[in-house]
mmCIF file of C-alpha atoms in Angstrom:
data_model
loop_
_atom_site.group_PDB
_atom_site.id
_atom_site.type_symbol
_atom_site.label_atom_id
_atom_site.label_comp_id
_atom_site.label_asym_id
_atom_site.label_seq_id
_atom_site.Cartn_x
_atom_site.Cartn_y
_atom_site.Cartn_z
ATOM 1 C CA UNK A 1 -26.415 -18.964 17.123
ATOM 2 C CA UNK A 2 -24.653 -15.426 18.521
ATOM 3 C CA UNK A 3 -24.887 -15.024 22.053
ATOM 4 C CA UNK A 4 -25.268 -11.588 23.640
ATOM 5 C CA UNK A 5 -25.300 -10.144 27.020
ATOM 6 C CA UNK A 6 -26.477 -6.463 27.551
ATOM 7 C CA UNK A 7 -25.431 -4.122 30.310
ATOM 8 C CA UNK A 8 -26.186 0.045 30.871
ATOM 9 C CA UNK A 9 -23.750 2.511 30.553
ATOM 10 C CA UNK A 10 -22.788 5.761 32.122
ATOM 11 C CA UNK A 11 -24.411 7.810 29.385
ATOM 12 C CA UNK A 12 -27.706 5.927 29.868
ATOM 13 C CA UNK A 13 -27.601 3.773 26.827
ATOM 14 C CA UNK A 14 -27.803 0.265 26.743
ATOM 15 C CA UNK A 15 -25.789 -1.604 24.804
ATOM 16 C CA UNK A 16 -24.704 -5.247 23.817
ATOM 17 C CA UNK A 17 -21.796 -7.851 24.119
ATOM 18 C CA UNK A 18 -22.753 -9.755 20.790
ATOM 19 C CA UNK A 19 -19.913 -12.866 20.580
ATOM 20 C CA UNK A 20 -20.319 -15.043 17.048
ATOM 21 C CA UNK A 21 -19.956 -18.353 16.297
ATOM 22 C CA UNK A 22 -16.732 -19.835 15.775
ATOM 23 C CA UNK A 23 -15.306 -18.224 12.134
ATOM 24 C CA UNK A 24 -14.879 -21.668 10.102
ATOM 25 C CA UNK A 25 -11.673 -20.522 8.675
ATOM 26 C CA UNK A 26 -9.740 -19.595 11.729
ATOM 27 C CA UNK A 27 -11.615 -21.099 14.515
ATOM 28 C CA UNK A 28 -12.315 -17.721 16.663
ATOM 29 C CA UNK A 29 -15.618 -16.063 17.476
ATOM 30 C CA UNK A 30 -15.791 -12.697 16.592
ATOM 31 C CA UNK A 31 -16.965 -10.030 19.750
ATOM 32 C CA UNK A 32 -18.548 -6.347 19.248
ATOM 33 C CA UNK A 33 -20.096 -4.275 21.368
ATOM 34 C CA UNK A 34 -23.084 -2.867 19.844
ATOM 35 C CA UNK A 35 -25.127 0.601 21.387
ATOM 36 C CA UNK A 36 -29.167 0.373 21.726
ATOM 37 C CA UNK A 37 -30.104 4.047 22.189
ATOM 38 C CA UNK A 38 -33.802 3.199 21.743
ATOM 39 C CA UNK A 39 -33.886 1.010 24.471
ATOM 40 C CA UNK A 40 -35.969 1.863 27.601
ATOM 41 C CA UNK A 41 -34.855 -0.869 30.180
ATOM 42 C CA UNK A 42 -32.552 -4.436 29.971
ATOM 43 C CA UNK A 43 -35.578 -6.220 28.456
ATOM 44 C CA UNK A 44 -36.106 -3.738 25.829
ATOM 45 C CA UNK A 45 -32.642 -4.266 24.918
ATOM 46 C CA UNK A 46 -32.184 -7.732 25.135
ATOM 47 C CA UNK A 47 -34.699 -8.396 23.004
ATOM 48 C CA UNK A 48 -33.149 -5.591 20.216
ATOM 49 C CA UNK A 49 -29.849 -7.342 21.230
ATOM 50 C CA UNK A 50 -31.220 -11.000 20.222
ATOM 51 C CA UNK A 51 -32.591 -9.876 16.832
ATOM 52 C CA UNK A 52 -29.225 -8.131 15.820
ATOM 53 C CA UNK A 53 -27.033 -11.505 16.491
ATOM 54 C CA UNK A 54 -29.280 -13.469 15.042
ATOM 55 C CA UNK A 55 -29.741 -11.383 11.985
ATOM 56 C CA UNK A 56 -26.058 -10.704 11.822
ATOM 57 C CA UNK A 57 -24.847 -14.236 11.991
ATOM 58 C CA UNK A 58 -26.893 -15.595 9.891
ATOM 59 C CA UNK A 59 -27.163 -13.038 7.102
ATOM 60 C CA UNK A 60 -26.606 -14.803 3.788
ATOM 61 C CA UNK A 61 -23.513 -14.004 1.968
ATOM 62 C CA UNK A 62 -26.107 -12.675 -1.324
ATOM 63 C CA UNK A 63 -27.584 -10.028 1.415
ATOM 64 C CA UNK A 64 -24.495 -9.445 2.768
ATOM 65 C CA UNK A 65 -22.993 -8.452 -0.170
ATOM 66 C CA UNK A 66 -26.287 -6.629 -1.082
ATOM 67 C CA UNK A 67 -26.281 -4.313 1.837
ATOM 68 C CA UNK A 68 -22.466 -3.315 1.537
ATOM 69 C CA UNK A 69 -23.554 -2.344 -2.835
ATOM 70 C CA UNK A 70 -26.527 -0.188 -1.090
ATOM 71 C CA UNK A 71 -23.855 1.267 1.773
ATOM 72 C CA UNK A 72 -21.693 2.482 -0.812
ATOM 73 C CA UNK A 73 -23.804 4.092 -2.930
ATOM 74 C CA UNK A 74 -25.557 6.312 -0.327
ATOM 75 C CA UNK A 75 -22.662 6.956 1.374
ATOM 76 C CA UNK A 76 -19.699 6.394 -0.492
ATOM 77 C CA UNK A 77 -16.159 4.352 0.155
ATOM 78 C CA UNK A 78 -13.068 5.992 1.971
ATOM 79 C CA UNK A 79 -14.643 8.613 3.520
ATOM 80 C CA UNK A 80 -15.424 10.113 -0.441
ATOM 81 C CA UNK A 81 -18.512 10.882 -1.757
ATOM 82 C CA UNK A 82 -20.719 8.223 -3.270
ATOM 83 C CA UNK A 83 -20.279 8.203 -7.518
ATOM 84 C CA UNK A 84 -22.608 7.192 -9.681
ATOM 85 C CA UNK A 85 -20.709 4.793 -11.565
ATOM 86 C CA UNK A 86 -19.006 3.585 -8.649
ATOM 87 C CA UNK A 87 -22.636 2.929 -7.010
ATOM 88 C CA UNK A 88 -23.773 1.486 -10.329
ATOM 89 C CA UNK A 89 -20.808 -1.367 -10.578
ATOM 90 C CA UNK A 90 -20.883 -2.119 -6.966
ATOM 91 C CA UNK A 91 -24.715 -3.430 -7.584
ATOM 92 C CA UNK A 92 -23.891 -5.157 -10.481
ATOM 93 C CA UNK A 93 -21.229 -7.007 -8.548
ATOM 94 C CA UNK A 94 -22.976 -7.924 -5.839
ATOM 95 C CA UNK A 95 -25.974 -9.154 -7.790
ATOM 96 C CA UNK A 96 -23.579 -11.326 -10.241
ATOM 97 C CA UNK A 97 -21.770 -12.406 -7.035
ATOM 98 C CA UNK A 98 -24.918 -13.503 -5.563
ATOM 99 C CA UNK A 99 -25.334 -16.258 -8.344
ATOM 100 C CA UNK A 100 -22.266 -18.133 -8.164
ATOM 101 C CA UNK A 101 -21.626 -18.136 -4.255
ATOM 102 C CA UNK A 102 -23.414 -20.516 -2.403
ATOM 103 C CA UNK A 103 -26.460 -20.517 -0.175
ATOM 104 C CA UNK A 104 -24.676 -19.738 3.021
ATOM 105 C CA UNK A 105 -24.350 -17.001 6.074
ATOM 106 C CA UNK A 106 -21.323 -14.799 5.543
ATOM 107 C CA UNK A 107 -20.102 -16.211 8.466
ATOM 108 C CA UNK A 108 -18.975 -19.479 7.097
ATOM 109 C CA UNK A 109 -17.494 -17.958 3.784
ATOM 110 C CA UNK A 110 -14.108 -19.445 3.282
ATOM 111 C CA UNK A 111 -10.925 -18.419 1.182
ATOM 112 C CA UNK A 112 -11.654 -21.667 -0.668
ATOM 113 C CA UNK A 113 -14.923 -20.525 -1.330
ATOM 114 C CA UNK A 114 -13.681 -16.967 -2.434
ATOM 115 C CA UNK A 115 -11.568 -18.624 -4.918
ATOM 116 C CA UNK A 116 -13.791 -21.425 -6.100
ATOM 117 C CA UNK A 117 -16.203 -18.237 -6.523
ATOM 118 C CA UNK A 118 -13.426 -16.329 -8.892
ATOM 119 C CA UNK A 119 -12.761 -19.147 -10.855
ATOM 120 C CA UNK A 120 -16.394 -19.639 -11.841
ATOM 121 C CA UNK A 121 -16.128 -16.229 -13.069
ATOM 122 C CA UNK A 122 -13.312 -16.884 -15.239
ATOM 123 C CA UNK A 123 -14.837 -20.297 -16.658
ATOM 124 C CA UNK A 124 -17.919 -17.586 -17.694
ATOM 125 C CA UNK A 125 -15.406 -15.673 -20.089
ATOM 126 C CA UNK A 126 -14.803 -12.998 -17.516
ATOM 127 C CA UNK A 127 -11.085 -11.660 -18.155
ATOM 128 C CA UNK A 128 -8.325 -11.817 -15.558
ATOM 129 C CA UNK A 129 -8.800 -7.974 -14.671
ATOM 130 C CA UNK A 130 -12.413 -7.945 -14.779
ATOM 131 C CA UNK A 131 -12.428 -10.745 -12.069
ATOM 132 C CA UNK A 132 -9.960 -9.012 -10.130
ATOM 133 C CA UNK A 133 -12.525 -6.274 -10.301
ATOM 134 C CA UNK A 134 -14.803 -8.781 -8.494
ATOM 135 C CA UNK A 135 -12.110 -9.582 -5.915
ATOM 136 C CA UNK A 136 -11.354 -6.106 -4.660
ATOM 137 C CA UNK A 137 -15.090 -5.477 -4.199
ATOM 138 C CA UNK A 138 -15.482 -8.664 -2.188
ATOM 139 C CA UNK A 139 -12.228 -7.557 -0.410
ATOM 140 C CA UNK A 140 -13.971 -4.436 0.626
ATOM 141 C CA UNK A 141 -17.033 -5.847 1.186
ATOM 142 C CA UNK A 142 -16.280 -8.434 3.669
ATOM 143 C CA UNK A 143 -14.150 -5.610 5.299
ATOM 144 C CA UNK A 144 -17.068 -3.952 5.894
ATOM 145 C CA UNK A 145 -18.467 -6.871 7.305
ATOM 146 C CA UNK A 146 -15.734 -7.342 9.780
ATOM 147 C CA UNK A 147 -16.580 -3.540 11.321
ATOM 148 C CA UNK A 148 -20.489 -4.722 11.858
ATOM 149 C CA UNK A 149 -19.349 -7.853 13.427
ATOM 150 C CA UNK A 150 -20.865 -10.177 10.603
ATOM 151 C CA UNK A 151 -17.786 -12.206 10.168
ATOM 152 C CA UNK A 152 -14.196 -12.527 11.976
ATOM 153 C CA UNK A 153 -12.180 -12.063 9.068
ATOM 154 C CA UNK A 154 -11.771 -11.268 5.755
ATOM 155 C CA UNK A 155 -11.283 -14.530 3.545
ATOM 156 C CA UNK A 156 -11.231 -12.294 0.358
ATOM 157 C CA UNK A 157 -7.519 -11.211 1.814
ATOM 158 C CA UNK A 158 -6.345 -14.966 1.745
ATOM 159 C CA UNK A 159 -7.755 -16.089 -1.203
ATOM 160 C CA UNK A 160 -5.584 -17.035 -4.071
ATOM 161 C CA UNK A 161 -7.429 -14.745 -7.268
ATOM 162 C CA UNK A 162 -6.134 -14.676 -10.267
ATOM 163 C CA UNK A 163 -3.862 -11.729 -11.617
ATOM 164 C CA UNK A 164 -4.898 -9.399 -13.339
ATOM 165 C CA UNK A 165 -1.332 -9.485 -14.945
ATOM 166 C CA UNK A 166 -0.759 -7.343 -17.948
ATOM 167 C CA UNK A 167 -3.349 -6.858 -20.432
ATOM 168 C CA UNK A 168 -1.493 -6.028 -22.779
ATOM 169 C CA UNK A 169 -3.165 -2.968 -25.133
ATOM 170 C CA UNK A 170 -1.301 -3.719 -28.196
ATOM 171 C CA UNK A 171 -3.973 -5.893 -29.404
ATOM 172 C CA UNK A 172 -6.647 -3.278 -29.121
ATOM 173 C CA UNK A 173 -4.733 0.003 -30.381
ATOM 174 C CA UNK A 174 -4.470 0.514 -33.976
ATOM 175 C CA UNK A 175 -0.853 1.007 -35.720
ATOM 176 C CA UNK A 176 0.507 4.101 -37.480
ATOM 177 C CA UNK A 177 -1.332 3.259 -41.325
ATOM 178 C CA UNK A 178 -4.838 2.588 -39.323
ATOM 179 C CA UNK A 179 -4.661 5.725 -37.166
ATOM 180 C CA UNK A 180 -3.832 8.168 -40.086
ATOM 181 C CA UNK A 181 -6.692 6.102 -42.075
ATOM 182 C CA UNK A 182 -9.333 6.563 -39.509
ATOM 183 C CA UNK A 183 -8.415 10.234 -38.140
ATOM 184 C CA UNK A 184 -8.442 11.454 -41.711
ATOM 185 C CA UNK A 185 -11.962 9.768 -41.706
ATOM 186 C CA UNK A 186 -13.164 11.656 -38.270
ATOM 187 C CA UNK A 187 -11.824 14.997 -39.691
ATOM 188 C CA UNK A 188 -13.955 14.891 -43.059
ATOM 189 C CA UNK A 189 -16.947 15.234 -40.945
ATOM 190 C CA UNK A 190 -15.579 17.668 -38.242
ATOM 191 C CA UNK A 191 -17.683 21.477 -38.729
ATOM 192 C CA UNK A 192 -15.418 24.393 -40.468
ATOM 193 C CA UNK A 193 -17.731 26.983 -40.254
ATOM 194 C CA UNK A 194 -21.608 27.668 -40.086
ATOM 195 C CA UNK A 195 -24.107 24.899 -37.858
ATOM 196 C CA UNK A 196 -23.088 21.727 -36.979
ATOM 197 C CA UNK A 197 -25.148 18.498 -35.482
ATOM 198 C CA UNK A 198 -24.100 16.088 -33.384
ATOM 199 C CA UNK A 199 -22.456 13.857 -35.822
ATOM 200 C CA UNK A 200 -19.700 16.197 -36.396
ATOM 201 C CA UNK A 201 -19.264 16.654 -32.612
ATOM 202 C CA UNK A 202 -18.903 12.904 -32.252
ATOM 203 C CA UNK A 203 -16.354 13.096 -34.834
ATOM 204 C CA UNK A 204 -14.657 16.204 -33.094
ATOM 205 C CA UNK A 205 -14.584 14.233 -29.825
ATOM 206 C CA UNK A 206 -12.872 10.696 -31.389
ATOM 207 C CA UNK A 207 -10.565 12.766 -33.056
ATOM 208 C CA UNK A 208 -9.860 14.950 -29.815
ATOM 209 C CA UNK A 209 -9.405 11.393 -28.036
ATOM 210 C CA UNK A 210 -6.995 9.892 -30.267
ATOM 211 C CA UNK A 211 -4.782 12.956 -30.344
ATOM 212 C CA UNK A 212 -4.670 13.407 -26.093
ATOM 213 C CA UNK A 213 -5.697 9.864 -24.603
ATOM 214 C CA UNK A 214 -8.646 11.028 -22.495
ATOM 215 C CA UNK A 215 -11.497 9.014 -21.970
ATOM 216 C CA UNK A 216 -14.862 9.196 -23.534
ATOM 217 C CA UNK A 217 -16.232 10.292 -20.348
ATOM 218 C CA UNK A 218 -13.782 12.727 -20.012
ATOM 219 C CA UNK A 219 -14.033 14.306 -23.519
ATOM 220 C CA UNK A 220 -17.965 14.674 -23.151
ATOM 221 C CA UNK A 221 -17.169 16.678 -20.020
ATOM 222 C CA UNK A 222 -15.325 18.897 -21.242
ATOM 223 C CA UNK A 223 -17.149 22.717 -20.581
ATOM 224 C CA UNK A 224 -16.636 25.472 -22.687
ATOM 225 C CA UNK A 225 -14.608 27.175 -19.739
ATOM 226 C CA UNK A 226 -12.441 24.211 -20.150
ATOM 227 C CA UNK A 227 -10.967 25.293 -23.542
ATOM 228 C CA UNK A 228 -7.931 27.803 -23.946
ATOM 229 C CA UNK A 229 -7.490 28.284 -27.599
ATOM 230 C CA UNK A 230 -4.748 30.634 -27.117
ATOM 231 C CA UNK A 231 -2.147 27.589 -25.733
ATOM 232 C CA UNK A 232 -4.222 25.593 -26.860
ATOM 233 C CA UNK A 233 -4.917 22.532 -24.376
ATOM 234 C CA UNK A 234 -7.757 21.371 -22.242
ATOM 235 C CA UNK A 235 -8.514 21.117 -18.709
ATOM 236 C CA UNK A 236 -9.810 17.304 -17.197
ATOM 237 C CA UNK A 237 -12.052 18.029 -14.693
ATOM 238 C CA UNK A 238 -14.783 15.586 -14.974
ATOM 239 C CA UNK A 239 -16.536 12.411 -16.449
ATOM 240 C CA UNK A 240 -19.954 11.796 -17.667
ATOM 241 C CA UNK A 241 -22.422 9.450 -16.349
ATOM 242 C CA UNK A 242 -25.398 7.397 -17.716
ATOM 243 C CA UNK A 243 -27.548 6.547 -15.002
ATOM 244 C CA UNK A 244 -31.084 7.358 -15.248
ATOM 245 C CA UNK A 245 -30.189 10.049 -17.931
ATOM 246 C CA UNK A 246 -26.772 11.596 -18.706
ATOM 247 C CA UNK A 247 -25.144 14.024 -16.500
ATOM 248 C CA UNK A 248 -21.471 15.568 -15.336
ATOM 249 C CA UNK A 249 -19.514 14.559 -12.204
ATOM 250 C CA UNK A 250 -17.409 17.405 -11.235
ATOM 251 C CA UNK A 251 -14.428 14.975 -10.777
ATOM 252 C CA UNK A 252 -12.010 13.006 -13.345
ATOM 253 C CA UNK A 253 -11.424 9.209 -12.587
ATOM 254 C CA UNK A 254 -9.484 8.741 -9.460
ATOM 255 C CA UNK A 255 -9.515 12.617 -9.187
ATOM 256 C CA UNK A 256 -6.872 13.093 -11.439
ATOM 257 C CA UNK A 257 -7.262 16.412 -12.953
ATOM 258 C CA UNK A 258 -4.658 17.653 -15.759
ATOM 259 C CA UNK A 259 -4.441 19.659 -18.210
ATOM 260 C CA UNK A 260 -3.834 18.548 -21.886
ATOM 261 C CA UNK A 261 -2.387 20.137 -25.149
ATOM 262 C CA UNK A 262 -4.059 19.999 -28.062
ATOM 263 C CA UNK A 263 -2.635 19.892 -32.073
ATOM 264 C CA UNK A 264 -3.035 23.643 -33.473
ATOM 265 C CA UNK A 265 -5.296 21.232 -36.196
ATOM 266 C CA UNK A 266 -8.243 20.761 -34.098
ATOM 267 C CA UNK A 267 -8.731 24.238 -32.427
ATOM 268 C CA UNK A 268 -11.157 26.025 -35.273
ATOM 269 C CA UNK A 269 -13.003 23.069 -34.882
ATOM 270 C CA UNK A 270 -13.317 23.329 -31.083
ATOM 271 C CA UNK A 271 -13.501 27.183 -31.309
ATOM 272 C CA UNK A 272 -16.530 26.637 -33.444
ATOM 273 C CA UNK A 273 -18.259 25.027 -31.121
ATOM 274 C CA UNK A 274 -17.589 27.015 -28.073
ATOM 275 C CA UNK A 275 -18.511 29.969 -29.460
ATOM 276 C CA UNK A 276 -22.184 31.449 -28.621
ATOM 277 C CA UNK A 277 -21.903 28.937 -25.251
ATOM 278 C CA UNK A 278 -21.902 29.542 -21.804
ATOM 279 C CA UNK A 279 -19.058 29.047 -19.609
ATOM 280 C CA UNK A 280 -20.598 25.839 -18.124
ATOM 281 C CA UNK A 281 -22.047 24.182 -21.153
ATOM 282 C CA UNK A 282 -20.317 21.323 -22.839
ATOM 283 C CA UNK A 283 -18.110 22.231 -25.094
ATOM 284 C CA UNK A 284 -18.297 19.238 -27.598
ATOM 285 C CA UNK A 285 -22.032 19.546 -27.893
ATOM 286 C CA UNK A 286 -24.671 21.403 -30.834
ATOM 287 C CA UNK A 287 -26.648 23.068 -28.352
ATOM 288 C CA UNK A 288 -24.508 23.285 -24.724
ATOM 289 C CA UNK A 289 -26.377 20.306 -23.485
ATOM 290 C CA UNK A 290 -24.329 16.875 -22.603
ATOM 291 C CA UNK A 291 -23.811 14.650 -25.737
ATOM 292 C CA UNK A 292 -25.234 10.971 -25.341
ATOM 293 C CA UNK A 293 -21.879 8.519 -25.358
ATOM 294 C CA UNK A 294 -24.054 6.323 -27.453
ATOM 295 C CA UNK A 295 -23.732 8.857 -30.519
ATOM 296 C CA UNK A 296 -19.665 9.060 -30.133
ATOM 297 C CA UNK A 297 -19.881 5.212 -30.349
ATOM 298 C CA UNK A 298 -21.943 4.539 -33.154
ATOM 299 C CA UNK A 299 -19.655 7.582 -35.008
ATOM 300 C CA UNK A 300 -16.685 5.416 -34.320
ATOM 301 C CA UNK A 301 -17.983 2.345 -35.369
ATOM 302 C CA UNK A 302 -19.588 4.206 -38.715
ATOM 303 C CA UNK A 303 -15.590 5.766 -39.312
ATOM 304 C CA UNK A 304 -14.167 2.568 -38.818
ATOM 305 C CA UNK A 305 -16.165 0.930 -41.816
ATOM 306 C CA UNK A 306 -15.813 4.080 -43.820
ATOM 307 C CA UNK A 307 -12.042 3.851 -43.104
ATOM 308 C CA UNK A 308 -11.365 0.336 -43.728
ATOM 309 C CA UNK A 309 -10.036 -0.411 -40.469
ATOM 310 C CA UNK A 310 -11.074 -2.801 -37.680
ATOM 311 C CA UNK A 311 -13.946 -2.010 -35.395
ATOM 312 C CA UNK A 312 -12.719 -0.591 -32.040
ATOM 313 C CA UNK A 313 -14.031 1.212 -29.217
ATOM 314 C CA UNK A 314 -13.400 4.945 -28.289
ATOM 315 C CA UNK A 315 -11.380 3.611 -25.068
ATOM 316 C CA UNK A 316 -9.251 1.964 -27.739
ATOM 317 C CA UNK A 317 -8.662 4.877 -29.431
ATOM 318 C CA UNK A 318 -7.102 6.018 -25.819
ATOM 319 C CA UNK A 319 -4.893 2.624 -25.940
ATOM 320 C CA UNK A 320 -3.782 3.882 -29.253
ATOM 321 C CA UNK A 321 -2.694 7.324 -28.229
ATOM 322 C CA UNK A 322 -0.822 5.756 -25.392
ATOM 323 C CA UNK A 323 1.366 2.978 -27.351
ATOM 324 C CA UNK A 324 1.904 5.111 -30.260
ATOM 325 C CA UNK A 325 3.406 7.757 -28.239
ATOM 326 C CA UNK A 326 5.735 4.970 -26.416
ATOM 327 C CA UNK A 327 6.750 3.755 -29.711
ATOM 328 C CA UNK A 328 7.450 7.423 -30.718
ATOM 329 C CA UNK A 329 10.002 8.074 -27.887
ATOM 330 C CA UNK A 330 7.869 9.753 -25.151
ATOM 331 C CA UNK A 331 8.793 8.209 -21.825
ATOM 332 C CA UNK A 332 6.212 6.320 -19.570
ATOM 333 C CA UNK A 333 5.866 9.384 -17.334
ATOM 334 C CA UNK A 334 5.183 11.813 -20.485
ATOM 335 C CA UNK A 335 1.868 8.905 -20.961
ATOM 336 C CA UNK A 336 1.236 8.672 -17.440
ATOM 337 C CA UNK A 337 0.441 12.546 -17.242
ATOM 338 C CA UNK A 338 -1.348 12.184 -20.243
ATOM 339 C CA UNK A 339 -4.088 9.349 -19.317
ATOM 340 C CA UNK A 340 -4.258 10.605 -15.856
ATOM 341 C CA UNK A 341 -2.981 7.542 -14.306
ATOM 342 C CA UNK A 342 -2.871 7.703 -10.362
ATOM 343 C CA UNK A 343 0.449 5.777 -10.340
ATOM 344 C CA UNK A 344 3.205 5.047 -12.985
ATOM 345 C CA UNK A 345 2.698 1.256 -11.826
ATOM 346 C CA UNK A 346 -0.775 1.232 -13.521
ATOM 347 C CA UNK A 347 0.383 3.028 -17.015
ATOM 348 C CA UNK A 348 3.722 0.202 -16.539
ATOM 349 C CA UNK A 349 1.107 -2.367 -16.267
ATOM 350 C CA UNK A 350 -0.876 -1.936 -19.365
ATOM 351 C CA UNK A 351 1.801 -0.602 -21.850
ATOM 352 C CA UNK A 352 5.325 -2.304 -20.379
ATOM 353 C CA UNK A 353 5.318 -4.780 -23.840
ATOM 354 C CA UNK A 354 5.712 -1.432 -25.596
ATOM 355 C CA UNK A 355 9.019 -0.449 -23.305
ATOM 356 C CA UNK A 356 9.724 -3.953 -23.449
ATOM 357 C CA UNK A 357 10.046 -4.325 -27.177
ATOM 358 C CA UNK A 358 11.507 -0.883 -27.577
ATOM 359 C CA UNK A 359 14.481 -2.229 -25.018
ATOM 360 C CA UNK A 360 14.685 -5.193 -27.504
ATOM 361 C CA UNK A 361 15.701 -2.851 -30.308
ATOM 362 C CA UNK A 362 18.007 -1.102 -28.623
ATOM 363 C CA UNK A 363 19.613 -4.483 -27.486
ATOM 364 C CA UNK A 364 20.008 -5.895 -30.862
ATOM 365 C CA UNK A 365 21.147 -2.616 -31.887
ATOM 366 C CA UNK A 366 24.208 -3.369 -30.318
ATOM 367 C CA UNK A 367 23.958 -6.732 -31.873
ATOM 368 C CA UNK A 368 26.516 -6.229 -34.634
#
């Protein structure tokens, strides 16, 4: 059990030594000094003292993990503003997390345990990245732990987890022959003039993806305002979000906002659809309001039969974009700036087996 000790300060407020019990990993007791404003007198916060220790050190890793999910979506991580999507993942983590650790106070959570935790989540079909996924967010959450004086140290930071590696994307993006099937597909059903529903924006919008890289999100967001048919490109600004209905963030992933060129091709389509719109409405939409991700995917998976070509997923379509262009001769940076990668690392670590093989051709060019 904690101990505490309490003791007034100059400004009036009471406040608490709290001291832990001995962290299991590293044999210390973790100390914090924690303020009682409410208190009236040394009883008052004794008592208030008593039921913080005792809740703190022996929270249960399951609540612990709860409460940091719930921190983060109302307020946020890093000092930015809580996302939807962020919030959304962060609960799903925790709850999943919550069934494979063990019955135990956050306290006594070992790297051991960390790891014996990840490796569960492998043996459940998880991939590699997802589970690192799962690491980072115990990482931060027993980080945040550390700051309310729950546990000593972070045993996230010395587990062994596996790597997320590199995933590789050639197996999901389709090759030259599939792309020119399926995008001659999409653009059978995109509008040319007079009304349009929202199958043909769906169709606009996986066509629109496969020739720039965004992601569905992204594409969805896009507002009228957006659109400059005159370069023609588009501006990434924001993502969609489906929780508890379907609305716009005013931010791209990882806040990278770009700009993007479009083919000449798709602009009477897009112009089509702007046109009669307000500034702010969404641009690949029948009526200005946000298109249902749902629709885009069921499009693509209807194209994809009609084409003859495997099923894939609109973030697929993305991975295409990106490894066709490598293969094509555009460097890693020209991809990078495309997909809106934060850092060249990331773009390296999905589509270096494209670079790679490319530096195999040149090598056995000078084979002979």
């Amino acid at each position: 059990m904690a101990g505490a000790s309490v003791y007034q300060g100059r400004d009036g407020v009471w406040r608490a030594r709290v001291i832990f019990p001995a962290d299991p990993a590293t044999g210390r007791r973790a100390r914090k000094v924690k303020a009682f404003p409410g208190a009236r007198d040394a009883d008052e916060a004794r008592a208030m003292a008593e039921a913080y220790a005792a809740g703190a050190s022996g929270a249960s890793i399951q609540g612990a993990l709860a409460r940091y999910a719930e921190e983060v979506a109302e307020k946020g991580t890093a000092g930015r503003a809580p996302k939807a999507n962020t919030a959304h993942d962060y609960l799903g983590y925790a709850r999943r997390l919550g069934e494979v650790f063990p019955a135990v106070p956050a306290c006594e959570v070992t790297p051991a345990m960390v790891s014996s935790v990840e490796s569960r989540l492998l043996s459940r079909g998880l991939s590699a990245t997802t589970v690192n996924g799962y690491h980072q967010f115990m990482s931060g959450a027993f980080s945040w732990m550390a700051r309310q004086g729950w546990v000593r140290s972070n045993p996230a930071a010395d587990a062994i987890h596996p790597s997320a590696g590199n995933p590789d994307a050639s197996g999901k993006a389709l090759d030259e022959e599939e792309l020119r099937a399926l995008t001659a597909r999409l653009r059978a059903d995109e509008p040319e003039a007079g009304e349009y529903g929202e199958w043909q924006c769906a169709m606009t919008a996986l066509d629109l993806i496969a020739c720039t890289g965004m992601r569905l999100g992204e594409a969805l967001a896009l507002r009228v305002r957006d659109f400059r048919p005159q370069v023609p490109d588009v501006y990434v600004c924001g993502t969609v979000c489906e929780r508890g209905g379907v609305f716009r963030q005013p931010t791209a992933k990882r806040g990278e906002d770009r700009r993007l060129a479009v083919p000449s091709r798709i602009v009477p389509a897009l112009r089509l659809m702007a046109a009669g719109k307000l500034p702010d409405d969404a641009l690949l939409s029948p009526d200005g309001a946000i298109m249902r991700p749902a629709i885009v995917r069921q499009a693509l998976r209807a194209a994809c039969l009609e084409a003859g070509v495997r099923r894939i997923t609109p973030h697929a379509l993305r991975h295409t974009h990106a490894t066709l262009a490598l293969q094509r001769g555009f460097t890693i940076a020209d991809v990078r700036a495309r997909l809106g990668h934060a850092d060249v690392k990331t773009t390296l670590g999905i589509y270096g087996h494209t670079t790679a093989a490319r530096d195999r051709g040149i090598a056995e060019s000078f084979g002979g």
